[in-house]
XYZ file of C-alpha atoms in Angstrom:
634
model
C -0.097 0.064 -0.058
C 1.135 3.485 -0.708
C 1.763 5.440 2.256
C -1.447 7.805 2.155
C -3.358 4.809 1.781
C -2.175 3.527 5.170
C -2.576 6.677 7.209
C -2.739 10.394 7.271
C 0.134 10.340 10.122
C 3.822 9.930 9.407
C 4.351 8.162 12.593
C 1.905 5.385 11.758
C 3.367 5.204 8.326
C 6.803 4.624 9.888
C 5.420 1.929 12.015
C 3.938 0.148 9.259
C 7.568 -0.367 7.827
C 8.466 -2.106 11.007
C 5.384 -4.175 10.982
C 6.027 -5.432 7.579
C 9.535 -6.085 8.296
C 8.791 -8.089 11.099
C 6.143 -10.079 8.970
C 3.278 -9.185 11.271
C -0.269 -9.768 9.943
C -1.758 -6.067 10.210
C -4.997 -4.283 9.360
C -3.851 -2.763 6.120
C -2.881 -6.002 4.637
C -5.911 -7.578 6.001
C -8.116 -4.925 4.476
C -6.484 -5.197 1.023
C -6.944 -8.948 1.136
C -10.588 -8.612 1.510
C -11.030 -6.658 -1.689
C -11.993 -8.388 -4.752
C -10.419 -8.115 -8.363
C -7.146 -6.202 -6.851
C -9.571 -3.393 -5.633
C -9.051 -3.263 -1.824
C -12.619 -1.292 -1.539
C -14.510 -3.770 -3.697
C -16.813 -6.311 -1.869
C -19.723 -8.746 -2.603
C -22.036 -6.240 -4.600
C -25.312 -7.518 -2.847
C -23.480 -7.242 0.598
C -22.311 -3.728 -0.200
C -25.809 -2.747 -1.081
C -27.218 -4.262 2.210
C -29.353 -6.604 0.108
C -28.461 -9.836 1.676
C -29.753 -11.616 4.453
C -28.538 -14.938 6.483
C -30.984 -14.531 9.532
C -32.811 -17.839 8.900
C -32.120 -21.238 7.532
C -33.785 -20.544 4.195
C -30.919 -17.977 3.681
C -28.430 -16.686 2.752
C -30.793 -14.646 0.447
C -29.962 -11.824 -1.861
C -32.429 -9.186 -3.163
C -32.664 -7.266 -6.262
C -35.030 -4.229 -6.079
C -35.155 -3.637 -9.775
C -36.249 -7.216 -10.673
C -38.179 -7.277 -7.347
C -36.456 -10.151 -6.419
C -37.037 -10.827 -2.607
C -35.988 -12.904 0.241
C -37.489 -16.474 0.429
C -39.893 -14.907 3.273
C -40.833 -12.187 0.774
C -38.895 -9.202 2.500
C -37.769 -6.809 -0.148
C -34.405 -5.178 -0.498
C -35.295 -2.134 1.160
C -36.555 -4.270 4.366
C -33.125 -6.298 4.205
C -31.087 -3.213 4.177
C -33.038 -1.374 6.957
C -33.474 -4.422 9.059
C -29.730 -5.200 9.251
C -29.111 -1.475 9.898
C -31.465 -1.591 12.923
C -29.642 -4.676 14.266
C -26.348 -2.705 14.086
C -28.022 0.106 15.953
C -29.014 -2.475 18.644
C -25.398 -3.411 18.901
C -24.312 0.087 19.072
C -26.914 1.114 21.718
C -26.265 -2.043 23.922
C -22.583 -1.089 23.886
C -23.002 2.557 24.690
C -25.510 1.745 27.577
C -23.130 -1.086 28.824
C -20.719 1.939 29.426
C -23.282 3.875 31.088
C -24.453 1.162 33.413
C -20.794 0.912 34.491
C -20.543 4.586 34.989
C -23.604 4.554 37.225
C -22.257 1.585 39.178
C -19.203 3.596 39.768
C -21.026 6.558 40.725
C -23.064 4.799 43.300
C -19.942 2.973 44.736
C -18.210 6.270 45.086
C -20.842 7.917 47.063
C -20.642 5.095 49.494
C -16.681 5.802 49.783
C -15.943 2.632 48.263
C -13.867 3.609 45.281
C -10.468 5.490 45.005
C -12.721 8.211 43.195
C -14.401 11.390 44.348
C -17.455 13.606 43.294
C -15.224 16.501 41.797
C -18.139 18.407 40.532
C -20.988 18.751 43.183
C -22.356 21.698 41.297
C -22.859 19.747 38.167
C -24.505 17.112 40.277
C -27.124 19.516 41.473
C -27.669 21.027 38.282
C -28.177 17.948 36.182
C -30.295 16.542 38.887
C -32.466 19.622 38.839
C -32.809 19.188 35.158
C -34.040 15.794 35.686
C -36.432 16.848 38.464
C -34.857 15.279 41.291
C -34.755 16.686 44.695
C -31.563 18.362 45.262
C -31.823 18.997 49.062
C -29.597 17.254 51.611
C -26.163 16.158 51.165
C -23.961 15.639 47.904
C -24.137 11.854 48.719
C -27.885 11.784 49.066
C -28.431 13.806 45.727
C -25.894 11.306 44.135
C -27.928 8.243 45.294
C -31.343 9.965 44.273
C -29.729 10.585 40.674
C -28.721 6.952 40.495
C -32.109 5.714 41.393
C -33.844 7.956 39.007
C -31.878 6.994 36.072
C -31.545 3.289 36.569
C -35.613 3.555 36.975
C -35.873 5.310 33.582
C -33.512 2.637 31.997
C -35.705 0.055 33.055
C -39.056 1.724 31.967
C -41.145 -0.208 29.442
C -40.853 0.769 25.984
C -44.645 1.800 26.106
C -43.947 4.079 29.082
C -42.409 7.465 27.910
C -38.953 8.148 29.140
C -38.691 10.948 31.851
C -34.917 11.508 31.091
C -36.165 12.437 27.507
C -39.048 14.282 28.733
C -36.823 16.430 30.847
C -33.814 16.966 28.552
C -35.157 17.109 25.003
C -35.987 20.339 23.165
C -39.872 20.936 23.325
C -40.318 21.225 19.370
C -38.475 17.992 19.016
C -40.693 16.266 21.431
C -43.689 17.205 19.664
C -42.365 15.800 16.462
C -41.328 12.614 17.848
C -44.725 12.049 19.713
C -46.457 12.858 16.305
C -44.399 10.373 14.819
C -44.982 7.854 17.586
C -41.165 7.587 18.132
C -40.986 9.060 21.795
C -38.915 6.259 23.366
C -39.516 4.509 26.705
C -36.725 3.013 28.634
C -33.466 1.779 26.734
C -33.699 -1.725 27.678
C -37.304 -1.897 26.514
C -36.469 -0.185 23.165
C -33.781 -2.745 22.677
C -36.491 -5.438 23.238
C -38.874 -3.762 20.646
C -36.103 -3.254 18.055
C -34.747 -6.894 18.234
C -38.057 -8.459 18.383
C -39.163 -6.584 15.125
C -36.054 -7.764 13.292
C -37.138 -11.634 13.699
C -38.034 -13.416 10.343
C -41.590 -12.699 9.357
C -42.199 -9.986 11.894
C -41.433 -6.637 10.437
C -39.861 -6.244 7.129
C -41.242 -2.989 6.060
C -38.269 -0.537 5.670
C -40.003 2.574 6.877
C -41.434 0.918 10.248
C -37.886 -0.316 10.801
C -36.467 2.975 10.338
C -38.721 4.771 12.836
C -37.808 1.990 15.164
C -34.270 2.763 14.650
C -34.936 6.455 15.374
C -36.854 5.553 18.684
C -33.880 3.427 19.846
C -31.411 6.152 18.970
C -33.484 8.674 21.086
C -33.432 6.445 24.220
C -29.677 5.656 23.467
C -28.624 9.461 23.242
C -30.536 10.657 26.218
C -30.395 7.873 28.443
C -26.937 6.457 27.582
C -24.687 9.168 26.066
C -25.840 12.201 28.116
C -26.152 10.334 31.341
C -23.030 8.606 31.054
C -20.855 11.727 29.995
C -22.478 14.097 32.775
C -22.125 11.373 35.425
C -18.286 10.845 34.347
C -17.997 14.732 34.428
C -19.426 14.513 38.127
C -16.861 12.013 39.062
C -13.631 13.245 37.211
C -14.092 16.718 36.186
C -15.973 18.810 33.762
C -13.533 18.979 30.421
C -11.703 22.344 30.297
C -9.044 23.562 27.865
C -5.406 22.273 28.366
C -2.605 21.141 26.194
C -1.765 17.511 25.971
C 0.948 15.466 24.122
C -0.193 13.387 21.234
C 1.159 10.945 18.629
C 3.319 8.066 18.969
C 6.301 9.984 20.193
C 4.550 9.780 23.640
C 6.042 6.402 23.862
C 9.449 6.196 25.536
C 11.051 2.918 25.724
C 13.216 3.732 28.989
C 9.791 4.254 30.901
C 7.346 1.523 32.081
C 4.367 2.177 30.012
C 0.816 1.245 30.708
C -1.910 1.718 28.101
C -5.413 1.624 29.081
C -7.311 1.112 25.906
C -11.096 0.952 24.859
C -13.835 3.366 25.779
C -14.275 3.324 29.768
C -11.817 5.562 31.649
C -12.445 3.852 35.080
C -9.212 1.978 35.717
C -7.212 4.298 33.658
C -8.162 7.078 36.035
C -7.352 4.930 38.927
C -3.809 3.956 37.410
C -3.176 7.728 36.965
C -3.713 8.326 40.580
C -1.468 5.605 41.781
C 1.428 6.366 39.130
C 1.380 10.088 40.339
C 2.568 8.922 43.991
C 6.244 8.671 44.669
C 6.213 5.094 45.830
C 5.046 3.820 42.361
C 7.758 5.894 40.623
C 10.325 4.455 42.809
C 8.997 0.853 42.059
C 9.650 1.668 38.414
C 12.849 2.958 38.871
C 14.046 -0.076 40.824
C 13.828 -2.215 37.764
C 15.762 0.090 35.942
C 13.311 2.369 34.135
C 13.183 6.040 34.326
C 9.916 6.112 35.844
C 6.101 4.945 35.403
C 3.716 6.527 32.850
C 0.176 6.009 31.946
C -0.369 6.571 28.255
C -3.999 7.344 26.921
C -4.958 5.343 24.031
C -8.068 5.461 21.681
C -11.535 6.485 23.378
C -10.556 5.482 26.859
C -7.723 7.903 26.224
C -10.025 10.621 25.035
C -12.363 10.414 27.911
C -9.140 10.770 30.155
C -7.365 13.641 28.443
C -10.416 15.908 28.040
C -10.754 15.770 31.864
C -7.230 15.525 33.441
C -3.940 17.638 32.703
C -0.770 15.927 31.516
C 2.367 15.496 33.884
C 5.254 13.123 33.678
C 2.984 10.332 34.984
C -0.191 10.909 32.745
C 1.975 11.707 29.951
C -0.122 11.718 26.517
C -1.969 10.421 23.871
C -1.209 7.994 21.038
C -3.865 7.962 18.397
C -7.163 6.466 17.386
C -8.056 2.495 17.220
C -6.421 1.847 13.515
C -3.099 2.873 15.048
C -3.196 0.044 17.638
C -0.857 -2.206 15.897
C 1.637 0.629 15.189
C 1.400 1.361 18.912
C 1.927 -2.337 19.993
C 4.781 -2.793 17.564
C 6.874 0.297 18.883
C 8.582 -1.972 21.454
C 7.670 0.509 23.990
C 4.489 -1.157 25.689
C 4.567 -3.047 28.959
C 0.948 -3.492 29.480
C -2.200 -2.986 27.344
C -5.391 -2.946 29.563
C -8.422 -3.681 27.210
C -11.758 -2.414 28.492
C -15.242 -2.812 26.700
C -14.134 -1.695 23.140
C -11.605 -1.230 20.180
C -9.283 -4.163 21.118
C -8.244 -6.438 18.371
C -8.242 -10.111 18.081
C -4.830 -9.884 16.663
C -3.309 -8.489 19.765
C -2.252 -11.540 21.427
C 0.378 -12.163 18.466
C 1.581 -8.586 19.004
C 1.828 -9.322 22.650
C 3.917 -12.314 22.051
C 6.197 -10.716 19.663
C 6.768 -7.370 21.324
C 6.829 -8.834 24.866
C 3.993 -6.776 26.633
C 1.277 -7.800 28.899
C -2.316 -8.150 27.215
C -4.737 -7.929 30.059
C -8.675 -7.669 29.462
C -10.238 -5.696 32.216
C -13.907 -6.014 31.151
C -16.193 -8.973 30.973
C -16.990 -8.164 27.515
C -13.565 -8.607 26.171
C -11.945 -11.876 25.491
C -8.670 -13.143 23.337
C -8.052 -16.593 22.389
C -5.287 -17.910 24.240
C -5.291 -15.107 26.860
C -6.224 -16.339 30.267
C -5.167 -13.562 32.595
C -7.813 -11.072 33.300
C -8.986 -8.459 35.780
C -12.531 -7.575 35.191
C -13.312 -4.087 36.289
C -15.178 -3.764 39.824
C -15.904 -0.451 41.179
C -15.108 -1.363 44.819
C -11.831 -2.939 43.750
C -10.539 -0.318 41.302
C -7.815 0.842 43.389
C -6.592 -2.770 44.083
C -7.173 -3.725 40.463
C -5.031 -0.671 39.069
C -2.272 -1.688 41.549
C -2.141 -5.093 39.989
C -1.966 -3.767 36.474
C 0.843 -1.358 37.335
C 2.957 -4.010 39.003
C 2.229 -6.334 36.191
C 3.759 -3.509 33.816
C 6.700 -3.150 36.121
C 7.358 -6.684 36.078
C 7.446 -6.911 32.574
C 9.908 -4.100 31.755
C 13.040 -5.867 32.198
C 12.298 -8.576 29.780
C 10.668 -6.160 27.399
C 13.479 -3.659 27.380
C 16.092 -6.304 27.120
C 14.718 -8.399 24.227
C 12.853 -5.758 22.068
C 14.647 -3.017 19.905
C 12.242 -0.079 20.290
C 11.286 2.427 17.404
C 12.359 5.982 18.785
C 12.022 9.551 17.486
C 8.582 9.105 16.405
C 6.702 12.511 16.047
C 5.057 14.188 19.104
C 3.180 17.344 19.352
C 0.713 19.252 21.518
C -3.095 19.570 20.922
C -5.356 21.791 22.919
C -8.108 19.426 24.279
C -10.946 19.669 27.019
C -13.954 21.429 25.247
C -17.193 21.069 26.567
C -20.542 23.048 26.758
C -19.169 24.523 30.038
C -15.936 25.394 28.870
C -17.134 26.837 25.588
C -19.367 28.940 27.730
C -16.554 30.037 29.940
C -14.447 31.129 26.925
C -17.399 33.171 25.614
C -17.629 34.870 29.050
C -20.720 32.757 30.266
C -22.981 33.097 27.775
C -23.472 31.941 24.093
C -24.034 35.507 22.841
C -20.509 35.961 21.188
C -20.845 32.778 19.167
C -24.312 33.420 18.100
C -23.442 37.084 17.148
C -20.451 35.754 15.067
C -23.192 33.372 13.316
C -25.688 36.178 12.924
C -23.246 38.553 11.436
C -21.714 36.003 9.057
C -18.270 36.039 10.417
C -19.027 32.170 11.249
C -21.173 30.606 8.740
C -22.158 27.658 10.908
C -21.065 24.822 13.110
C -20.343 21.179 12.229
C -20.187 18.338 14.718
C -17.529 16.072 13.329
C -18.633 12.719 15.199
C -16.503 9.982 13.333
C -14.701 6.904 13.710
C -11.628 5.932 11.268
C -11.768 3.489 8.655
C -9.556 2.268 5.744
C -12.537 2.109 3.259
C -11.717 4.387 0.241
C -8.933 6.248 2.164
C -5.903 5.803 4.361
C -6.478 6.179 8.242
C -7.940 9.624 9.158
C -7.224 11.090 5.554
C -10.840 11.607 4.575
C -11.458 13.104 8.248
C -8.727 15.567 7.923
C -9.420 16.919 4.490
C -13.093 17.149 5.242
C -12.544 19.178 8.488
C -9.844 21.291 6.492
C -12.354 21.982 3.715
C -14.923 22.840 6.438
C -12.854 25.400 8.461
C -11.717 26.986 5.157
C -15.319 27.791 4.683
C -15.766 29.704 8.029
C -17.406 26.569 9.584
C -16.357 25.897 13.363
C -15.819 22.105 13.997
C -16.525 20.380 17.118
C -14.955 16.916 16.964
C -15.543 13.664 18.857
C -14.949 9.849 18.649
C -11.839 8.495 16.947
C -12.277 11.434 14.544
C -11.013 13.622 17.389
C -7.772 11.601 17.738
C -7.446 12.203 14.034
C -7.854 15.970 14.499
C -5.501 16.148 17.431
C -2.740 14.100 15.872
C -3.135 15.954 12.489
C -2.323 19.320 14.309
C -5.925 20.972 13.715
C -6.615 21.150 17.383
C -3.815 23.902 17.960
C -3.866 27.636 17.836
C -1.491 27.499 14.914
C -4.343 25.692 12.848
C -5.993 28.982 12.278
C -3.793 29.340 9.344
C -6.125 26.682 7.558
C -9.322 28.630 8.636
C -11.147 31.134 6.307
C -10.892 34.890 7.544
C -14.071 34.831 9.562
C -13.349 31.761 11.455
C -9.711 32.661 11.822
C -10.469 36.244 13.547
C -12.716 34.240 15.906
C -9.724 31.778 16.898
C -7.600 34.897 17.233
C -10.101 36.857 19.475
C -11.052 33.832 21.725
C -7.557 31.922 21.498
C -9.072 28.698 20.272
C -8.426 26.396 17.515
C -10.576 26.237 14.453
C -11.399 22.538 15.362
C -12.490 22.221 19.140
C -11.609 18.847 20.708
C -15.096 17.911 22.253
C -14.561 14.501 23.551
C -15.501 10.765 22.418
C -18.335 9.168 20.394
C -20.293 9.144 23.677
C -20.331 12.914 23.567
C -22.723 13.076 20.790
C -25.538 13.393 23.241
C -23.489 16.235 24.881
C -23.346 17.881 21.480
C -27.336 17.439 21.036
C -27.511 19.241 24.399
C -25.361 22.088 23.327
C -27.614 22.437 19.928
C -30.803 22.727 22.439
C -29.066 25.415 24.255
C -28.470 27.371 21.023
C -31.958 26.914 19.945
C -33.116 28.142 23.299
C -30.801 31.045 23.197
C -32.097 31.985 19.712
C -35.791 32.054 21.234
C -36.573 28.511 20.304
C -35.520 27.980 16.687
C -36.353 24.421 15.843
C -33.246 22.444 15.544
C -33.682 21.499 11.836
C -33.503 25.281 11.217
C -30.109 25.968 12.712
C -27.025 26.307 10.606
C -25.453 23.347 11.662
C -24.525 19.870 10.311
C -23.543 16.320 11.601
C -20.410 15.261 9.916
C -18.826 11.489 9.935
C -16.293 11.435 7.201
C -15.113 7.864 8.518
C -17.818 6.114 10.234
C -16.781 2.371 10.954
C -18.801 0.516 13.513
C -22.183 -0.241 14.968
C -22.183 2.692 17.421
C -21.537 5.032 14.625
C -24.617 3.879 12.665
C -26.944 4.565 15.813
C -25.287 8.054 16.028
C -26.108 8.550 12.537
C -29.657 7.831 13.042
C -29.905 9.810 16.196
C -28.839 12.821 14.053
C -31.530 12.223 11.559
C -34.219 11.978 14.197
C -32.911 15.235 15.692
C -33.459 16.869 12.363
C -29.890 17.413 11.200
C -28.377 17.431 7.911
C -26.017 14.159 8.167
C -22.910 13.685 6.170
C -21.503 10.120 6.244
C -18.668 8.344 4.418
C -18.182 5.669 3.352
C -21.515 5.045 1.521
C -23.594 3.083 4.079
C -24.668 -0.540 3.250
C -28.393 0.659 2.245
C -27.901 1.391 -1.671
C -29.632 -1.845 -2.537
C -32.988 -0.390 -1.320
C -34.136 2.547 -3.433
C -37.068 3.314 -1.478
C -35.065 3.292 1.819
C -32.559 5.520 -0.015
C -35.207 8.051 -0.996
C -36.437 8.129 2.554
C -33.074 8.725 4.079
C -32.042 11.497 1.530
C -35.080 13.155 0.462
C -38.354 12.149 2.291
C -36.912 12.862 5.968
C -36.932 16.541 5.091
C -40.620 16.759 5.359
C -40.792 14.179 8.423
C -37.998 15.107 10.896
C -36.297 17.744 9.055
C -33.218 15.739 8.320
C -31.201 14.768 5.333
C -28.460 12.037 4.780
C -25.814 13.096 2.463
C -23.026 10.949 0.988
C -20.087 12.090 -0.932
C -16.329 10.563 -1.243
C -14.913 13.996 -2.571
C -13.950 16.010 0.772
C -14.396 19.448 -1.204
C -17.693 18.585 -2.633
C -18.887 17.201 0.588
C -18.029 20.340 2.370
C -19.760 22.310 -0.497
C -23.060 20.410 0.073
C -22.598 20.979 3.871
C -22.271 24.778 3.426
C -24.952 24.969 0.950
C -27.244 23.447 3.725
C -25.712 25.824 6.269
C -26.534 28.818 3.914
C -29.955 27.602 3.139
C -30.537 27.505 6.887
C -29.197 30.799 7.284
C -31.380 32.566 4.503
C -34.301 30.833 6.274
C -33.280 32.659 9.553
C -32.865 35.874 7.932
C -29.059 36.096 8.867
């Protein structure tokens, strides 16, 4: 593969050379091998169009809408494509909510004094509780317990019992639309029950019905799973506030004991940082010949951590997003890779054996063939488990350092991270007025929420995400980045004050005035709900402008997995112009495509947009924004 088809980042390109030299299986070669006819992006046309189903023993079936060729059960290509999309959505929702369940368990245990954590943001606890209608009298502990009880009761509400969380948090105009469409959700568990039961063979094969059930599920997920999760993590670990963070693979120094928490849950990562900052743990590392002990943030677990806590010599920096994983592990600098609930690869044991690091699942969700050692996270045992992991890494250092030649002098830079609704308001002087004023007078044309993964389809790692972001800021569109796409922005240098050079004149002036980058590092994929809450605040500040009429867009230049698919559906239910790439596996269903790309404008106000060329994609996003500006008279 050519370098730009591997990755946007020089650090990853360099590590690919080492991986190839060591004859290690890797994601780039595996992706290329899946292609047909020498084209790495070409796949089975039925699968790529979503017109294939193997859910029952009569299949696998293939459908062709043009010929009215249906599955054995009679389902159309439209129904096949949407049913599989809904099932992907269920996988995404359940994984999001697993994280939220762990967060609430951790918050509850913390209020009882049974974890090494504390409630860092009691005021946010009170304000969030008040928004949910929870009694905020009494002690912080009493309020926190009431919050845990309230949200867990709502999670378990039947699908036909309206969610109190959605009722409390969603904009009034959107709630009216959702009730009219009969997609106002119940509890998240009930919605998953409704969705999965609908996907059984010979139950619901009507694409429109399945699409609306997907929207119902997405609403439950965004408000109950995402917003509750992130706000409760804020309460525990701190509201994200702007600060600098070292990024890229150069944060890995082979002379230190390097521990990498990996995945999407930050609990044990934070517990390890707290211990690593203690002198006794640094002395333990030095006793085995290391210069010290470092916790290195990785993937989305890393994003959760770096948004909230400042760097020092113990919490040293952030590597990159999930496609960087094998490059990180092959560096010869890793002593322990702690894998929580997401984004760990089944190839990792081969890398652990080759490059001499400890591979330890720390979630019951994660398992590797041949790896028996595990430490499943338990909130009440977090400090003890963190100590076990750090000691395993220290014990590993001598063998790793003596037997593996590390790759050094990899790039390292700094990014400005830690933007949240609260910190954006603080930067604006406590009010949205400066931002709204810049949008009204045209200095800023609009805002794009970049909620993206990273994928190798069509481009190298992060290539399309970075190019789309550059095209947007060039057009004076402020970008708020989340998910693995956020890691792309940070490592590419777009989350720095110097990146204003890539911005249009209006956005550049805002960057200079407020001392912010043109791309604001806003968090993880779980922060999609936080972004929706920010848009609701903007709508309210403008006097209740409906969300579909705001000059904003949702942008996913490199979506990859099932959590991303339900994020996209949520954006459509919210009424947003939603750009996605690669082209989703729905093109075999022409009626479904029409529903998503045209008909939704009259239903929720939303539109799905697809485009492989970054400049044309940005043009379409800006055209949408300009249409909304004209409608608002600004």
